[in-house]
mmCIF file of C-alpha atoms in Angstrom:
data_model
loop_
_atom_site.group_PDB
_atom_site.id
_atom_site.type_symbol
_atom_site.label_atom_id
_atom_site.label_comp_id
_atom_site.label_asym_id
_atom_site.label_seq_id
_atom_site.Cartn_x
_atom_site.Cartn_y
_atom_site.Cartn_z
ATOM 1 C CA UNK B 3 0.103 0.018 -0.028
ATOM 2 C CA UNK B 4 2.831 2.420 0.929
ATOM 3 C CA UNK B 5 4.615 1.638 -2.305
ATOM 4 C CA UNK B 6 1.471 2.168 -4.299
ATOM 5 C CA UNK B 7 0.968 5.570 -2.590
ATOM 6 C CA UNK B 8 4.539 6.568 -3.385
ATOM 7 C CA UNK B 9 4.054 5.618 -7.067
ATOM 8 C CA UNK B 10 0.910 7.844 -7.198
ATOM 9 C CA UNK B 11 2.827 10.732 -5.643
ATOM 10 C CA UNK B 12 5.713 10.272 -8.006
ATOM 11 C CA UNK B 13 3.443 10.096 -10.958
ATOM 12 C CA UNK B 14 1.608 13.208 -9.864
ATOM 13 C CA UNK B 15 4.888 15.172 -9.447
ATOM 14 C CA UNK B 16 6.018 13.960 -12.873
ATOM 15 C CA UNK B 17 2.806 14.983 -14.543
ATOM 16 C CA UNK B 18 2.813 18.393 -12.696
ATOM 17 C CA UNK B 19 6.448 19.139 -13.743
ATOM 18 C CA UNK B 20 5.839 18.064 -17.364
ATOM 19 C CA UNK B 21 2.601 20.208 -17.649
ATOM 20 C CA UNK B 22 4.442 23.168 -16.061
ATOM 21 C CA UNK B 23 7.413 22.801 -18.382
ATOM 22 C CA UNK B 24 5.182 22.371 -21.487
ATOM 23 C CA UNK B 25 3.056 25.432 -20.521
ATOM 24 C CA UNK B 26 6.222 27.599 -20.131
ATOM 25 C CA UNK B 27 7.558 26.317 -23.498
ATOM 26 C CA UNK B 28 4.224 27.046 -25.221
ATOM 27 C CA UNK B 29 4.114 30.593 -23.730
ATOM 28 C CA UNK B 30 7.631 31.274 -25.002
ATOM 29 C CA UNK B 31 6.804 29.919 -28.450
ATOM 30 C CA UNK B 32 3.626 32.082 -28.569
ATOM 31 C CA UNK B 33 5.679 35.198 -27.429
ATOM 32 C CA UNK B 34 8.272 34.708 -30.288
ATOM 33 C CA UNK B 35 5.582 33.746 -32.824
ATOM 34 C CA UNK B 36 3.663 36.975 -32.253
ATOM 35 C CA UNK B 37 6.920 39.081 -32.023
ATOM 36 C CA UNK B 38 8.093 37.706 -35.328
ATOM 37 C CA UNK B 39 5.107 39.024 -37.187
ATOM 38 C CA UNK B 40 6.435 42.524 -36.874
ATOM 39 C CA UNK B 41 8.958 41.988 -39.643
ATOM 40 C CA UNK B 42 6.098 40.957 -42.079
ATOM 41 C CA UNK B 43 4.309 44.224 -41.496
ATOM 42 C CA UNK B 44 4.722 47.102 -44.057
ATOM 43 C CA UNK B 45 6.474 50.249 -43.095
ATOM 44 C CA UNK B 46 3.409 52.280 -44.080
ATOM 45 C CA UNK B 47 0.080 51.984 -42.241
ATOM 46 C CA UNK B 48 -1.760 48.885 -43.443
ATOM 47 C CA UNK B 49 -4.367 49.641 -46.071
ATOM 48 C CA UNK B 50 -2.598 52.733 -47.408
ATOM 49 C CA UNK B 51 0.002 53.437 -50.017
ATOM 50 C CA UNK B 52 2.837 55.927 -50.218
ATOM 51 C CA UNK B 53 3.808 56.974 -53.743
ATOM 52 C CA UNK B 54 6.034 59.447 -55.515
ATOM 53 C CA UNK B 55 6.343 60.688 -59.095
ATOM 54 C CA UNK B 56 7.829 58.091 -61.457
ATOM 55 C CA UNK B 57 10.757 60.366 -62.163
ATOM 56 C CA UNK B 58 11.683 60.545 -58.458
ATOM 57 C CA UNK B 59 14.936 58.685 -57.760
ATOM 58 C CA UNK B 60 14.071 57.865 -54.146
ATOM 59 C CA UNK B 61 13.766 54.055 -53.863
ATOM 60 C CA UNK B 62 13.152 53.618 -50.208
ATOM 61 C CA UNK B 63 12.250 55.730 -47.052
ATOM 62 C CA UNK B 64 12.744 54.648 -43.577
ATOM 63 C CA UNK B 65 9.993 55.118 -41.102
ATOM 64 C CA UNK B 66 11.904 57.897 -39.420
ATOM 65 C CA UNK B 67 12.378 59.774 -42.808
ATOM 66 C CA UNK B 68 8.628 59.367 -43.638
ATOM 67 C CA UNK B 69 7.663 60.857 -40.197
ATOM 68 C CA UNK B 70 10.137 63.721 -40.715
ATOM 69 C CA UNK B 71 8.788 64.469 -44.202
ATOM 70 C CA UNK B 72 5.170 64.537 -42.982
ATOM 71 C CA UNK B 73 6.060 66.601 -39.913
ATOM 72 C CA UNK B 74 7.809 69.189 -42.037
ATOM 73 C CA UNK B 75 11.262 68.442 -40.692
ATOM 74 C CA UNK B 76 12.486 67.530 -44.205
ATOM 75 C CA UNK B 77 11.195 69.899 -46.874
ATOM 76 C CA UNK B 78 13.475 69.200 -49.911
ATOM 77 C CA UNK B 79 14.294 66.072 -51.630
ATOM 78 C CA UNK B 80 17.996 66.743 -51.589
ATOM 79 C CA UNK B 81 18.054 66.137 -47.879
ATOM 80 C CA UNK B 82 17.505 62.462 -48.507
ATOM 81 C CA UNK B 83 18.537 61.913 -52.150
ATOM 82 C CA UNK B 84 20.380 63.460 -55.058
ATOM 83 C CA UNK B 85 17.197 64.973 -56.467
ATOM 84 C CA UNK B 86 16.471 68.756 -56.106
ATOM 85 C CA UNK B 87 13.110 70.198 -55.469
ATOM 86 C CA UNK B 88 10.624 71.050 -52.733
ATOM 87 C CA UNK B 89 8.568 68.115 -51.276
ATOM 88 C CA UNK B 90 4.851 68.425 -51.925
ATOM 89 C CA UNK B 91 2.788 66.515 -49.290
ATOM 90 C CA UNK B 92 -0.506 65.039 -50.381
ATOM 91 C CA UNK B 93 -3.187 63.359 -48.259
ATOM 92 C CA UNK B 94 -6.616 62.291 -49.412
ATOM 93 C CA UNK B 95 -8.188 65.282 -47.622
ATOM 94 C CA UNK B 96 -6.031 67.648 -49.770
ATOM 95 C CA UNK B 97 -7.776 66.389 -53.006
ATOM 96 C CA UNK B 98 -10.364 69.143 -52.951
ATOM 97 C CA UNK B 99 -7.611 71.790 -53.051
ATOM 98 C CA UNK B 100 -6.607 70.553 -56.561
ATOM 99 C CA UNK B 101 -9.944 69.484 -58.048
ATOM 100 C CA UNK B 102 -13.575 70.610 -57.848
ATOM 101 C CA UNK B 103 -16.292 68.281 -56.631
ATOM 102 C CA UNK B 104 -17.736 68.065 -60.101
ATOM 103 C CA UNK B 105 -14.292 66.743 -61.263
ATOM 104 C CA UNK B 106 -14.201 64.173 -58.490
ATOM 105 C CA UNK B 107 -17.757 62.922 -59.358
ATOM 106 C CA UNK B 108 -20.896 62.888 -57.408
ATOM 107 C CA UNK B 109 -20.011 59.458 -55.817
ATOM 108 C CA UNK B 110 -16.267 60.239 -55.986
ATOM 109 C CA UNK B 111 -15.919 57.691 -58.714
ATOM 110 C CA UNK B 112 -13.086 59.755 -60.331
ATOM 111 C CA UNK B 113 -10.970 59.973 -57.268
ATOM 112 C CA UNK B 114 -8.408 57.211 -58.313
ATOM 113 C CA UNK B 115 -8.106 58.974 -61.704
ATOM 114 C CA UNK B 116 -7.492 62.313 -60.275
ATOM 115 C CA UNK B 117 -4.924 61.039 -57.695
ATOM 116 C CA UNK B 118 -3.133 59.321 -60.591
ATOM 117 C CA UNK B 119 -3.169 62.509 -62.646
ATOM 118 C CA UNK B 120 -1.866 64.610 -59.679
ATOM 119 C CA UNK B 121 1.019 62.321 -58.994
ATOM 120 C CA UNK B 122 2.008 62.179 -62.592
ATOM 121 C CA UNK B 123 1.780 66.026 -62.823
ATOM 122 C CA UNK B 124 3.806 66.990 -59.632
ATOM 123 C CA UNK B 125 7.509 65.900 -59.694
ATOM 124 C CA UNK B 126 8.071 66.700 -56.044
ATOM 125 C CA UNK B 127 4.906 64.992 -54.671
ATOM 126 C CA UNK B 128 4.712 62.299 -51.995
ATOM 127 C CA UNK B 129 1.173 61.018 -51.801
ATOM 128 C CA UNK B 130 -0.408 59.165 -48.853
ATOM 129 C CA UNK B 131 -3.865 57.726 -49.602
ATOM 130 C CA UNK B 132 -6.054 54.569 -49.168
ATOM 131 C CA UNK B 133 -5.056 51.669 -51.386
ATOM 132 C CA UNK B 134 -8.629 51.361 -52.622
ATOM 133 C CA UNK B 135 -8.111 54.737 -54.482
ATOM 134 C CA UNK B 136 -5.193 53.591 -56.445
ATOM 135 C CA UNK B 137 -5.920 53.505 -60.137
ATOM 136 C CA UNK B 138 -5.412 50.248 -62.117
ATOM 137 C CA UNK B 139 -2.999 52.079 -64.475
ATOM 138 C CA UNK B 140 -1.332 54.102 -61.734
ATOM 139 C CA UNK B 141 1.599 56.115 -63.157
ATOM 140 C CA UNK B 142 3.459 56.905 -59.932
ATOM 141 C CA UNK B 143 5.981 54.658 -58.124
ATOM 142 C CA UNK B 144 5.110 53.051 -54.906
ATOM 143 C CA UNK B 145 7.555 53.235 -52.014
ATOM 144 C CA UNK B 146 5.325 51.478 -49.448
ATOM 145 C CA UNK B 147 6.023 47.946 -50.307
ATOM 146 C CA UNK B 148 8.928 47.431 -47.955
ATOM 147 C CA UNK B 149 8.562 45.561 -44.642
ATOM 148 C CA UNK B 150 9.751 46.721 -41.320
ATOM 149 C CA UNK B 151 13.332 45.502 -41.072
ATOM 150 C CA UNK B 152 15.491 44.292 -38.177
ATOM 151 C CA UNK B 153 17.454 47.474 -38.295
ATOM 152 C CA UNK B 154 14.296 49.605 -38.153
ATOM 153 C CA UNK B 155 13.527 47.978 -34.870
ATOM 154 C CA UNK B 156 16.879 47.141 -33.169
ATOM 155 C CA UNK B 157 18.608 50.236 -34.487
ATOM 156 C CA UNK B 158 15.656 52.684 -34.288
ATOM 157 C CA UNK B 159 16.150 55.728 -32.150
ATOM 158 C CA UNK B 160 12.508 56.705 -31.926
ATOM 159 C CA UNK B 161 9.383 55.115 -30.465
ATOM 160 C CA UNK B 162 6.211 56.518 -32.124
ATOM 161 C CA UNK B 163 3.877 53.487 -32.588
ATOM 162 C CA UNK B 164 0.830 55.587 -33.622
ATOM 163 C CA UNK B 165 2.678 57.867 -36.023
ATOM 164 C CA UNK B 166 0.936 58.456 -39.493
ATOM 165 C CA UNK B 167 1.608 57.465 -42.182
ATOM 166 C CA UNK B 168 4.457 55.268 -40.797
ATOM 167 C CA UNK B 169 4.615 53.950 -37.286
ATOM 168 C CA UNK B 170 8.029 53.892 -35.741
ATOM 169 C CA UNK B 171 9.196 51.142 -33.446
ATOM 170 C CA UNK B 172 12.757 51.917 -32.351
ATOM 171 C CA UNK B 173 14.082 49.808 -29.482
ATOM 172 C CA UNK B 174 17.108 51.910 -28.480
ATOM 173 C CA UNK B 175 15.428 54.696 -26.284
ATOM 174 C CA UNK B 176 13.446 52.003 -24.477
ATOM 175 C CA UNK B 177 16.420 49.729 -23.971
ATOM 176 C CA UNK B 178 18.710 52.667 -22.818
ATOM 177 C CA UNK B 179 15.969 53.797 -20.434
ATOM 178 C CA UNK B 180 15.644 50.381 -18.923
ATOM 179 C CA UNK B 181 19.420 49.955 -18.521
ATOM 180 C CA UNK B 182 19.838 53.477 -17.152
ATOM 181 C CA UNK B 183 17.228 53.026 -14.423
ATOM 182 C CA UNK B 184 18.337 49.424 -13.544
ATOM 183 C CA UNK B 185 22.100 50.252 -13.338
ATOM 184 C CA UNK B 186 21.312 53.314 -11.294
ATOM 185 C CA UNK B 187 19.227 51.211 -8.938
ATOM 186 C CA UNK B 188 22.015 48.795 -8.484
ATOM 187 C CA UNK B 189 24.607 51.540 -7.830
ATOM 188 C CA UNK B 190 22.374 52.876 -5.198
ATOM 189 C CA UNK B 191 21.217 49.609 -3.601
ATOM 190 C CA UNK B 192 24.515 47.718 -3.623
ATOM 191 C CA UNK B 193 26.412 49.654 -0.957
ATOM 192 C CA UNK B 194 23.393 49.723 1.397
ATOM 193 C CA UNK B 195 22.533 46.132 0.755
ATOM 194 C CA UNK B 196 26.010 44.870 1.272
ATOM 195 C CA UNK B 197 26.447 46.928 4.398
ATOM 196 C CA UNK B 198 23.198 45.662 5.967
ATOM 197 C CA UNK B 199 24.119 42.057 5.000
ATOM 198 C CA UNK B 200 27.614 42.332 6.600
ATOM 199 C CA UNK B 201 25.993 43.864 9.744
ATOM 200 C CA UNK B 202 23.311 41.070 9.978
ATOM 201 C CA UNK B 203 25.688 38.230 9.242
ATOM 202 C CA UNK B 204 28.692 39.238 11.366
ATOM 203 C CA UNK B 205 27.977 42.123 13.702
ATOM 204 C CA UNK B 206 24.409 42.031 14.924
ATOM 205 C CA UNK B 207 23.549 39.818 17.916
ATOM 206 C CA UNK B 208 21.209 36.980 17.688
ATOM 207 C CA UNK B 209 18.218 38.984 18.941
ATOM 208 C CA UNK B 210 18.758 41.851 16.492
ATOM 209 C CA UNK B 211 19.270 39.528 13.544
ATOM 210 C CA UNK B 212 16.016 37.611 14.340
ATOM 211 C CA UNK B 213 14.160 41.051 14.579
ATOM 212 C CA UNK B 214 15.586 42.498 11.327
ATOM 213 C CA UNK B 215 15.452 39.420 9.023
ATOM 214 C CA UNK B 216 11.623 39.010 8.895
ATOM 215 C CA UNK B 217 11.147 42.778 8.446
ATOM 216 C CA UNK B 218 13.527 42.777 5.490
ATOM 217 C CA UNK B 219 11.961 39.726 3.940
ATOM 218 C CA UNK B 220 8.506 41.245 4.450
ATOM 219 C CA UNK B 221 9.552 44.252 2.292
ATOM 220 C CA UNK B 222 9.919 41.967 -0.656
ATOM 221 C CA UNK B 223 6.230 41.057 -0.441
ATOM 222 C CA UNK B 224 4.837 44.625 -0.673
ATOM 223 C CA UNK B 225 3.111 45.118 -4.072
ATOM 224 C CA UNK B 226 5.112 47.144 -6.471
ATOM 225 C CA UNK B 227 2.321 49.669 -7.036
ATOM 226 C CA UNK B 228 2.632 50.564 -3.277
ATOM 227 C CA UNK B 229 6.302 51.313 -3.839
ATOM 228 C CA UNK B 230 5.255 53.340 -6.938
ATOM 229 C CA UNK B 231 2.680 55.400 -5.054
ATOM 230 C CA UNK B 232 5.260 55.956 -2.296
ATOM 231 C CA UNK B 233 7.761 57.160 -4.897
ATOM 232 C CA UNK B 234 5.306 59.439 -6.714
ATOM 233 C CA UNK B 235 4.020 61.103 -3.491
ATOM 234 C CA UNK B 236 7.364 61.333 -1.505
ATOM 235 C CA UNK B 237 10.454 60.688 -3.631
ATOM 236 C CA UNK B 238 9.447 62.578 -6.799
ATOM 237 C CA UNK B 239 8.642 65.925 -5.001
ATOM 238 C CA UNK B 240 11.902 65.533 -2.940
ATOM 239 C CA UNK B 241 13.955 65.116 -6.045
ATOM 240 C CA UNK B 242 12.274 67.894 -7.896
ATOM 241 C CA UNK B 243 12.698 70.441 -5.110
ATOM 242 C CA UNK B 244 16.036 69.266 -3.820
ATOM 243 C CA UNK B 245 17.713 69.255 -7.207
ATOM 244 C CA UNK B 246 15.706 72.118 -8.570
ATOM 245 C CA UNK B 247 14.488 70.250 -11.588
ATOM 246 C CA UNK B 248 11.570 71.126 -13.850
ATOM 247 C CA UNK B 249 9.996 67.696 -13.181
ATOM 248 C CA UNK B 250 10.740 65.129 -10.556
ATOM 249 C CA UNK B 251 9.652 62.105 -12.670
ATOM 250 C CA UNK B 252 13.118 61.177 -13.881
ATOM 251 C CA UNK B 253 15.380 58.163 -14.351
ATOM 252 C CA UNK B 254 16.882 59.018 -10.935
ATOM 253 C CA UNK B 255 13.490 58.694 -9.235
ATOM 254 C CA UNK B 256 12.926 55.269 -10.919
ATOM 255 C CA UNK B 257 16.391 54.191 -9.772
ATOM 256 C CA UNK B 258 15.667 55.277 -6.151
ATOM 257 C CA UNK B 259 12.337 53.372 -6.056
ATOM 258 C CA UNK B 260 13.871 50.265 -7.677
ATOM 259 C CA UNK B 261 16.831 50.443 -5.273
ATOM 260 C CA UNK B 262 14.444 50.233 -2.351
ATOM 261 C CA UNK B 263 12.602 47.343 -4.026
ATOM 262 C CA UNK B 264 15.906 45.463 -4.776
ATOM 263 C CA UNK B 265 17.298 45.881 -1.236
ATOM 264 C CA UNK B 266 15.465 42.909 0.315
ATOM 265 C CA UNK B 267 16.721 40.547 -2.425
ATOM 266 C CA UNK B 268 20.310 41.716 -2.166
ATOM 267 C CA UNK B 269 20.511 41.720 1.628
ATOM 268 C CA UNK B 270 18.842 38.266 1.986
ATOM 269 C CA UNK B 271 20.965 36.457 -0.682
ATOM 270 C CA UNK B 272 24.186 38.164 0.441
ATOM 271 C CA UNK B 273 23.611 37.594 4.063
ATOM 272 C CA UNK B 274 22.787 33.943 3.618
ATOM 273 C CA UNK B 275 25.994 33.488 1.577
ATOM 274 C CA UNK B 276 28.203 35.226 4.218
ATOM 275 C CA UNK B 277 26.739 33.000 6.918
ATOM 276 C CA UNK B 278 27.938 29.890 5.002
ATOM 277 C CA UNK B 279 31.606 30.845 5.569
ATOM 278 C CA UNK B 280 33.116 28.091 7.568
ATOM 279 C CA UNK B 281 33.644 28.950 11.326
ATOM 280 C CA UNK B 282 37.124 27.530 11.225
ATOM 281 C CA UNK B 283 38.238 30.007 8.621
ATOM 282 C CA UNK B 284 36.985 33.064 10.698
ATOM 283 C CA UNK B 285 38.572 31.612 13.842
ATOM 284 C CA UNK B 286 41.852 30.972 12.078
ATOM 285 C CA UNK B 287 41.922 34.572 10.834
ATOM 286 C CA UNK B 288 41.300 35.967 14.296
ATOM 287 C CA UNK B 289 43.791 33.668 15.774
ATOM 288 C CA UNK B 290 46.483 35.043 13.496
ATOM 289 C CA UNK B 291 45.787 38.497 14.906
ATOM 290 C CA UNK B 292 43.327 39.913 12.372
ATOM 291 C CA UNK B 293 40.686 42.238 13.571
ATOM 292 C CA UNK B 294 37.064 41.532 12.993
ATOM 293 C CA UNK B 295 36.826 44.030 10.172
ATOM 294 C CA UNK B 296 39.985 42.615 8.636
ATOM 295 C CA UNK B 297 38.411 39.112 8.794
ATOM 296 C CA UNK B 298 35.204 40.391 7.168
ATOM 297 C CA UNK B 299 36.884 41.948 4.044
ATOM 298 C CA UNK B 300 39.863 39.591 3.835
ATOM 299 C CA UNK B 301 38.188 36.304 4.471
ATOM 300 C CA UNK B 302 34.340 36.360 4.636
ATOM 301 C CA UNK B 303 33.735 38.559 1.517
ATOM 302 C CA UNK B 304 36.235 36.773 -0.685
ATOM 303 C CA UNK B 305 34.816 33.459 0.319
ATOM 304 C CA UNK B 306 31.144 34.523 -0.289
ATOM 305 C CA UNK B 307 31.796 36.624 -3.343
ATOM 306 C CA UNK B 308 29.939 34.130 -5.493
ATOM 307 C CA UNK B 309 26.748 34.564 -3.409
ATOM 308 C CA UNK B 310 27.221 38.343 -3.300
ATOM 309 C CA UNK B 311 27.513 38.495 -7.077
ATOM 310 C CA UNK B 312 24.411 36.400 -7.317
ATOM 311 C CA UNK B 313 22.516 38.803 -5.128
ATOM 312 C CA UNK B 314 23.637 41.693 -7.361
ATOM 313 C CA UNK B 315 22.555 39.927 -10.536
ATOM 314 C CA UNK B 316 19.215 39.036 -8.837
ATOM 315 C CA UNK B 317 18.726 42.646 -7.941
ATOM 316 C CA UNK B 318 19.344 43.749 -11.460
ATOM 317 C CA UNK B 319 16.851 41.177 -12.752
ATOM 318 C CA UNK B 320 14.257 42.473 -10.278
ATOM 319 C CA UNK B 321 14.995 46.047 -11.433
ATOM 320 C CA UNK B 322 14.823 45.261 -15.237
ATOM 321 C CA UNK B 323 11.475 43.439 -14.971
ATOM 322 C CA UNK B 324 9.650 45.868 -12.795
ATOM 323 C CA UNK B 325 6.688 47.580 -14.322
ATOM 324 C CA UNK B 326 4.244 49.560 -12.146
ATOM 325 C CA UNK B 327 6.611 51.363 -9.891
ATOM 326 C CA UNK B 328 8.720 52.503 -12.862
ATOM 327 C CA UNK B 329 5.637 53.602 -14.895
ATOM 328 C CA UNK B 330 4.554 55.783 -12.080
ATOM 329 C CA UNK B 331 7.791 57.728 -11.375
ATOM 330 C CA UNK B 332 9.950 57.888 -14.564
ATOM 331 C CA UNK B 333 7.840 60.305 -16.692
ATOM 332 C CA UNK B 334 7.390 57.811 -19.546
ATOM 333 C CA UNK B 335 9.266 59.894 -22.161
ATOM 334 C CA UNK B 336 10.285 57.425 -24.996
ATOM 335 C CA UNK B 337 13.414 59.354 -25.954
ATOM 336 C CA UNK B 338 17.157 58.538 -25.758
ATOM 337 C CA UNK B 339 18.162 59.827 -22.326
ATOM 338 C CA UNK B 340 21.139 62.291 -22.136
ATOM 339 C CA UNK B 341 21.054 62.748 -18.449
ATOM 340 C CA UNK B 342 20.154 60.771 -15.262
ATOM 341 C CA UNK B 343 17.719 63.534 -14.408
ATOM 342 C CA UNK B 344 15.494 63.298 -17.461
ATOM 343 C CA UNK B 345 12.163 61.456 -17.946
ATOM 344 C CA UNK B 346 12.683 58.053 -19.566
ATOM 345 C CA UNK B 347 10.652 55.035 -20.536
ATOM 346 C CA UNK B 348 11.463 51.380 -19.784
ATOM 347 C CA UNK B 349 10.528 48.320 -21.713
ATOM 348 C CA UNK B 350 8.161 46.834 -19.094
ATOM 349 C CA UNK B 351 6.477 50.164 -18.583
ATOM 350 C CA UNK B 352 5.897 50.576 -22.349
ATOM 351 C CA UNK B 353 4.240 47.072 -22.546
ATOM 352 C CA UNK B 354 2.041 47.895 -19.598
ATOM 353 C CA UNK B 355 1.022 51.276 -20.875
ATOM 354 C CA UNK B 356 0.363 50.459 -24.528
ATOM 355 C CA UNK B 357 -0.742 46.849 -24.766
ATOM 356 C CA UNK B 358 -4.434 47.563 -23.842
ATOM 357 C CA UNK B 359 -4.677 50.071 -26.655
ATOM 358 C CA UNK B 360 -2.828 48.157 -29.491
ATOM 359 C CA UNK B 361 -5.135 46.526 -32.011
ATOM 360 C CA UNK B 362 -4.692 42.774 -31.731
ATOM 361 C CA UNK B 363 -2.654 41.428 -34.596
ATOM 362 C CA UNK B 364 -1.442 44.895 -35.780
ATOM 363 C CA UNK B 365 2.130 46.019 -36.115
ATOM 364 C CA UNK B 366 1.966 47.785 -32.744
ATOM 365 C CA UNK B 367 0.665 44.751 -30.948
ATOM 366 C CA UNK B 368 3.465 42.680 -32.513
ATOM 367 C CA UNK B 369 6.055 45.265 -31.606
ATOM 368 C CA UNK B 370 5.060 45.176 -27.945
ATOM 369 C CA UNK B 371 5.392 41.291 -28.085
ATOM 370 C CA UNK B 372 8.871 41.746 -29.559
ATOM 371 C CA UNK B 373 9.740 44.052 -26.559
ATOM 372 C CA UNK B 374 8.586 41.258 -24.405
ATOM 373 C CA UNK B 375 10.858 38.884 -26.206
ATOM 374 C CA UNK B 376 13.872 41.222 -25.763
ATOM 375 C CA UNK B 377 12.994 41.469 -21.990
ATOM 376 C CA UNK B 378 12.735 37.718 -21.830
ATOM 377 C CA UNK B 379 16.184 37.294 -23.446
ATOM 378 C CA UNK B 380 17.754 39.772 -21.030
ATOM 379 C CA UNK B 381 16.183 38.022 -17.967
ATOM 380 C CA UNK B 382 17.205 34.571 -19.308
ATOM 381 C CA UNK B 383 20.774 35.768 -19.650
ATOM 382 C CA UNK B 384 20.731 37.053 -16.114
ATOM 383 C CA UNK B 385 19.287 33.766 -14.801
ATOM 384 C CA UNK B 386 22.022 31.789 -16.584
ATOM 385 C CA UNK B 387 24.556 34.192 -15.164
ATOM 386 C CA UNK B 388 23.239 33.596 -11.647
ATOM 387 C CA UNK B 389 23.417 29.933 -12.135
ATOM 388 C CA UNK B 390 26.969 30.067 -13.455
ATOM 389 C CA UNK B 391 28.122 32.333 -10.567
ATOM 390 C CA UNK B 392 26.239 30.166 -7.995
ATOM 391 C CA UNK B 393 27.854 26.937 -9.285
ATOM 392 C CA UNK B 394 31.367 28.384 -9.694
ATOM 393 C CA UNK B 395 32.203 27.903 -6.033
ATOM 394 C CA UNK B 396 31.025 24.270 -6.136
ATOM 395 C CA UNK B 397 33.221 23.300 -9.022
#
């Protein structure tokens, strides 16, 4: 009977582990499947075309160039090609500026013909209009057939997912914002976390340690939105007034909040690692005449450096993957940061803020999944690094 029960438990654990592993694998496959669809999306908004005069020598326009043209930042073709001449922007709503209502037809049946005529007549034109209004014998040259490339995403320096006529999905500002906030958090949290870990492991008495340890571990269980609210109400105004900044929602504010959130992880893992130092090593150091502080930084820290490094990497992982707290205190500006005291936007915050508004299956939706894939790769790398560092001492 006992063996039968053990077999049932063993089978249940096997099934549970297999189902869990399969579920995780399917989630990862779904993530990358949805993310890969972005590179099959056209650079121009789906259902529309972008065309120029057939004499125009421009072969391709990047999403950023298209946005600059339609925003008036680029006004002459010689800024992006060898062709001279002013750029003439055309949208469907501009058609009545060139043709009367009678010429367009009572049912707008002549619109394709008139667009064709206008594109053929104006050498500097760039026309953006619905695909349904493109004439069968269209005389212009389409430049909207390209797909979003790997470079457009991984090398892009702007994030404007709702830009018209060409959405822009540039990873660099979001990636730099994520790294800036995360690295800043570790720089702030590491000295404090290591100091508290040393105190709890080697200096505090038994009663003090047993009082502090549950409190520190309890901090890890506080919801991130509570930390975010605390940061928004307390830390952001302090930074704005103390540093005389125009706004307090900056990368620095995000780093401070994330540092507070990462402290419990760093303290707990580092303290546990230090306490595994063999007692004989500490006693030998003291017997040779070393002071307690010399023993700490000459013996205990070198012996437990593997665990301390793991604590640092786990703290970085917590900082990189955090969403709500960062969303509330960093200002959410998707631009390349030039200072630690400017608003930034991180990858997790972007996903949280925009996924609910992105049309399912569209380029914006797929770009957010690709951001998730990038975040997955970063955290996977950190996890592998933790395992390598943790096992290094055992080898």
